[in-house]
mmCIF file of C-alpha atoms in Angstrom:
data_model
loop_
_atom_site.group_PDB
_atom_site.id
_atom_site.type_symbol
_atom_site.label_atom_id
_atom_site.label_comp_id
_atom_site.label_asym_id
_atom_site.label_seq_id
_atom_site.Cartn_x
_atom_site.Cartn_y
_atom_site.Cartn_z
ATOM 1 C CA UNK A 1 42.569 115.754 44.881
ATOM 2 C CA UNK A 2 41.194 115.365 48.548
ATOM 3 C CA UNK A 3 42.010 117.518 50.965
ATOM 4 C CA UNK A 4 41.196 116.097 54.452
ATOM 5 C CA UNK A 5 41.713 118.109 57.273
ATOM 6 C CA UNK A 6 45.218 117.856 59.190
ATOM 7 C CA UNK A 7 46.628 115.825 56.402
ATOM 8 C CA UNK A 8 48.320 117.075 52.933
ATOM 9 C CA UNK A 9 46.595 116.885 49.914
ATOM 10 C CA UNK A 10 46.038 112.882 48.321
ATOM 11 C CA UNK A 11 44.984 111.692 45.176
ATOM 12 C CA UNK A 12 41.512 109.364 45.780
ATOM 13 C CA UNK A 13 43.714 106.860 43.073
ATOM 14 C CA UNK A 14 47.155 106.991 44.290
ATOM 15 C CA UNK A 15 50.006 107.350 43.577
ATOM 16 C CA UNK A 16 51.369 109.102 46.920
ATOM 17 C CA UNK A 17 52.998 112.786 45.901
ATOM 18 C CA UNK A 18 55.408 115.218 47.849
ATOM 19 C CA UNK A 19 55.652 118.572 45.827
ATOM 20 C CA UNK A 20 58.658 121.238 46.228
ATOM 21 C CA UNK A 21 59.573 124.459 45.121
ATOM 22 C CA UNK A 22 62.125 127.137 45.154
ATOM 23 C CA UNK A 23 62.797 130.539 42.969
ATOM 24 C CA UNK A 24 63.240 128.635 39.736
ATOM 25 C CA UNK A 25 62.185 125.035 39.834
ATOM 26 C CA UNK A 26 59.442 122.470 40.780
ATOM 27 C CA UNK A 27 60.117 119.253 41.826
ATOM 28 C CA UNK A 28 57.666 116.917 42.128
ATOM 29 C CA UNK A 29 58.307 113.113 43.592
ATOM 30 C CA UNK A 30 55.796 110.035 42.933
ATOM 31 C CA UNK A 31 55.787 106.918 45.180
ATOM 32 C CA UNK A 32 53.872 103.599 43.902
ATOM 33 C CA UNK A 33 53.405 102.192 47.437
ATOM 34 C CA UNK A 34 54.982 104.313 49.712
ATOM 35 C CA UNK A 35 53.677 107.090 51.189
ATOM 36 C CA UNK A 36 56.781 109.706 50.600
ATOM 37 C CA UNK A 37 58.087 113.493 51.361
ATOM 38 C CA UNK A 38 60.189 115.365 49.138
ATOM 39 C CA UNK A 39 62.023 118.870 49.790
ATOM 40 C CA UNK A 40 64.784 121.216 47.422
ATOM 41 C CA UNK A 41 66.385 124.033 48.559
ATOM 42 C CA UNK A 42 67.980 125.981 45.784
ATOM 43 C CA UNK A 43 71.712 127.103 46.778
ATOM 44 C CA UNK A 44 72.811 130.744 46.285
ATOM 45 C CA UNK A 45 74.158 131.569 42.310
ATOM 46 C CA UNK A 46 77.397 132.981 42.308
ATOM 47 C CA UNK A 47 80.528 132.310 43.542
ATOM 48 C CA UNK A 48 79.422 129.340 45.817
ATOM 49 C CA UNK A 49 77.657 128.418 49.008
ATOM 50 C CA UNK A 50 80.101 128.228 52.244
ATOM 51 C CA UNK A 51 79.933 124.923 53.229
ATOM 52 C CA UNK A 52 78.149 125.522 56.445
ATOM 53 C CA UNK A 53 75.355 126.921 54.376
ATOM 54 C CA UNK A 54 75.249 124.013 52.337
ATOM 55 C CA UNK A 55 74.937 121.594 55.820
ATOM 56 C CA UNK A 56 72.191 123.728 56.838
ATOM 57 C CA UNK A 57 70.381 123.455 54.350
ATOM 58 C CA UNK A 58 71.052 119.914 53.847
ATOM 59 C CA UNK A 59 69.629 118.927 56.841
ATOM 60 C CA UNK A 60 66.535 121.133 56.433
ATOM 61 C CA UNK A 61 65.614 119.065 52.993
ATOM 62 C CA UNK A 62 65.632 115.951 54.945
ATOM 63 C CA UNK A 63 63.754 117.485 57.960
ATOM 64 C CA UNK A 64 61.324 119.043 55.750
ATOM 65 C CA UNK A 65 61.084 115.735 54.002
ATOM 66 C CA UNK A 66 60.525 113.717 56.813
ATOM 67 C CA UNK A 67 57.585 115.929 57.974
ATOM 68 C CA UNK A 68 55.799 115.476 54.731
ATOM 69 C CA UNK A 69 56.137 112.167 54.589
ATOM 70 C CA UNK A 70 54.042 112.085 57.853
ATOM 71 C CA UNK A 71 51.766 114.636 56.369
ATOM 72 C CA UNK A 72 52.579 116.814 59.021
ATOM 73 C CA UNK A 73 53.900 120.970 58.929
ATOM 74 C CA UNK A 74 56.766 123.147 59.907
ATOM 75 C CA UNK A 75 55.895 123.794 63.134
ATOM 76 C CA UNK A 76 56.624 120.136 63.951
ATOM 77 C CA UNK A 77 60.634 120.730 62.365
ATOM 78 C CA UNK A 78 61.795 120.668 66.133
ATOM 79 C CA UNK A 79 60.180 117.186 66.819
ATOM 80 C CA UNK A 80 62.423 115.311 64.113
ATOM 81 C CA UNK A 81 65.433 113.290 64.764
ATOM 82 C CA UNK A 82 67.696 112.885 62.296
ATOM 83 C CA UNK A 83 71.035 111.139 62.180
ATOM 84 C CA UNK A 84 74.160 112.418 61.396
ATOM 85 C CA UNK A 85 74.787 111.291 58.210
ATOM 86 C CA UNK A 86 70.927 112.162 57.146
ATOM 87 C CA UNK A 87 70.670 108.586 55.751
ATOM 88 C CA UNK A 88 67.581 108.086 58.593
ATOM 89 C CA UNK A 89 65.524 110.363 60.760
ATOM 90 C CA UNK A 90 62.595 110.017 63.458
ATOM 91 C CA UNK A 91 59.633 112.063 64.087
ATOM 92 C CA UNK A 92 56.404 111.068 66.187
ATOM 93 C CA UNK A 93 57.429 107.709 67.256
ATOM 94 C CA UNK A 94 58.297 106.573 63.666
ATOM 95 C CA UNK A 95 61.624 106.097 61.819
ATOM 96 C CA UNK A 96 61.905 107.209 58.406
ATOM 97 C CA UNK A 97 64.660 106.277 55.852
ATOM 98 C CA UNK A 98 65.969 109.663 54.110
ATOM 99 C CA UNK A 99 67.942 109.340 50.654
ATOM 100 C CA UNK A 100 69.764 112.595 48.983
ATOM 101 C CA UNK A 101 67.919 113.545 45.585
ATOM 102 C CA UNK A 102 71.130 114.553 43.181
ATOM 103 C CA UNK A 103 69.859 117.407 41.096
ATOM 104 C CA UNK A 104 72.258 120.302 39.314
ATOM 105 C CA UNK A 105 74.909 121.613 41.333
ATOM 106 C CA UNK A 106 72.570 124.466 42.479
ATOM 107 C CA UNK A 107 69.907 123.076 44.229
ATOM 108 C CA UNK A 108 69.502 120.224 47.544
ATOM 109 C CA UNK A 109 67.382 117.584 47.581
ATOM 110 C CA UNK A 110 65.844 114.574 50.027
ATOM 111 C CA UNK A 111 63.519 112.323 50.056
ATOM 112 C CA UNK A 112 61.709 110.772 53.039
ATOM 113 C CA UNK A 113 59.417 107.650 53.823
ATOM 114 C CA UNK A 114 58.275 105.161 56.343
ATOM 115 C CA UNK A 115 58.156 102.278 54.197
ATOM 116 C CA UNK A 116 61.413 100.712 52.195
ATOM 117 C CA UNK A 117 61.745 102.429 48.210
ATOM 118 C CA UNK A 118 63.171 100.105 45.779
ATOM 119 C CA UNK A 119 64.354 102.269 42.980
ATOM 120 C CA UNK A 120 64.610 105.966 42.546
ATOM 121 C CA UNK A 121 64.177 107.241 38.960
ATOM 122 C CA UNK A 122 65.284 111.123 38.748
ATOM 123 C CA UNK A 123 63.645 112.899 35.605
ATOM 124 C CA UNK A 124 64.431 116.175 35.123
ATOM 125 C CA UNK A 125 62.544 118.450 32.394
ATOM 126 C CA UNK A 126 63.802 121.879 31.054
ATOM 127 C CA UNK A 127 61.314 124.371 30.045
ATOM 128 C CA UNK A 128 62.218 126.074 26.531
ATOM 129 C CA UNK A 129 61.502 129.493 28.455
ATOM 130 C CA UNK A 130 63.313 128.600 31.473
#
């Protein structure tokens, strides 16, 4: 890994990597050519989220995955413009294309970059001990 100052973590040989976490799961997303963001919220257990809840945090995935795919941090949330169907946003003079990440019923996803993605593969792995 480098770390170089101002900028998130890179591998020296590619490929491009946005990790997320929440209570009980990692995600981790892998782009080829594009330099990408990725962000899960987990949603409460239970009955259900209110819907509102579920917006909210729906549009913080795809703020907080537009600001890693700049390499950039939270404090820069208020600088990002997204649209209202989160399908695009724009932060720092740049326009990102945002796509929802399906996962289990508990948990949001998005997925940020600059540059076009041609295929999204979702893998998911269960632990034997989680």
């Amino acid at each position: 890994l480098r770390f170089i100052a101002g900028a998130k973590p890179r591998l020296a040989a590619g490929p491009h990597f946005s990790l997320s976490h929440g209570l009980t799961r990692v995600g981790v997303a892998l782009g080829v050519s594009a330099d990408i963001g990725f962000d899960l919220e987990e949603l409460r257990a239970g009955e259900g989220t209110p819907r509102a809840e579920v917006a909210r945090l729906a549009r913080w995935t795809a703020t907080e995955a537009v600001l890693k795919a700049a390499g950039r941090g939270l404090r820069d949330a208020r600088a990002v413009r997204l649209d209202d169907d989160l399908a695009s946003g724009r932060f720092d003079g740049r326009d990102y294309g945002i796509w929802p990440v399906h996962l289990r019923e508990t948990a949001l996803a998005h997925l940020a970059a600059a540059e076009p993605i041609g295929r999204i593969e979702i893998v998911e792995v269960v632990l034997p001990w989680g």
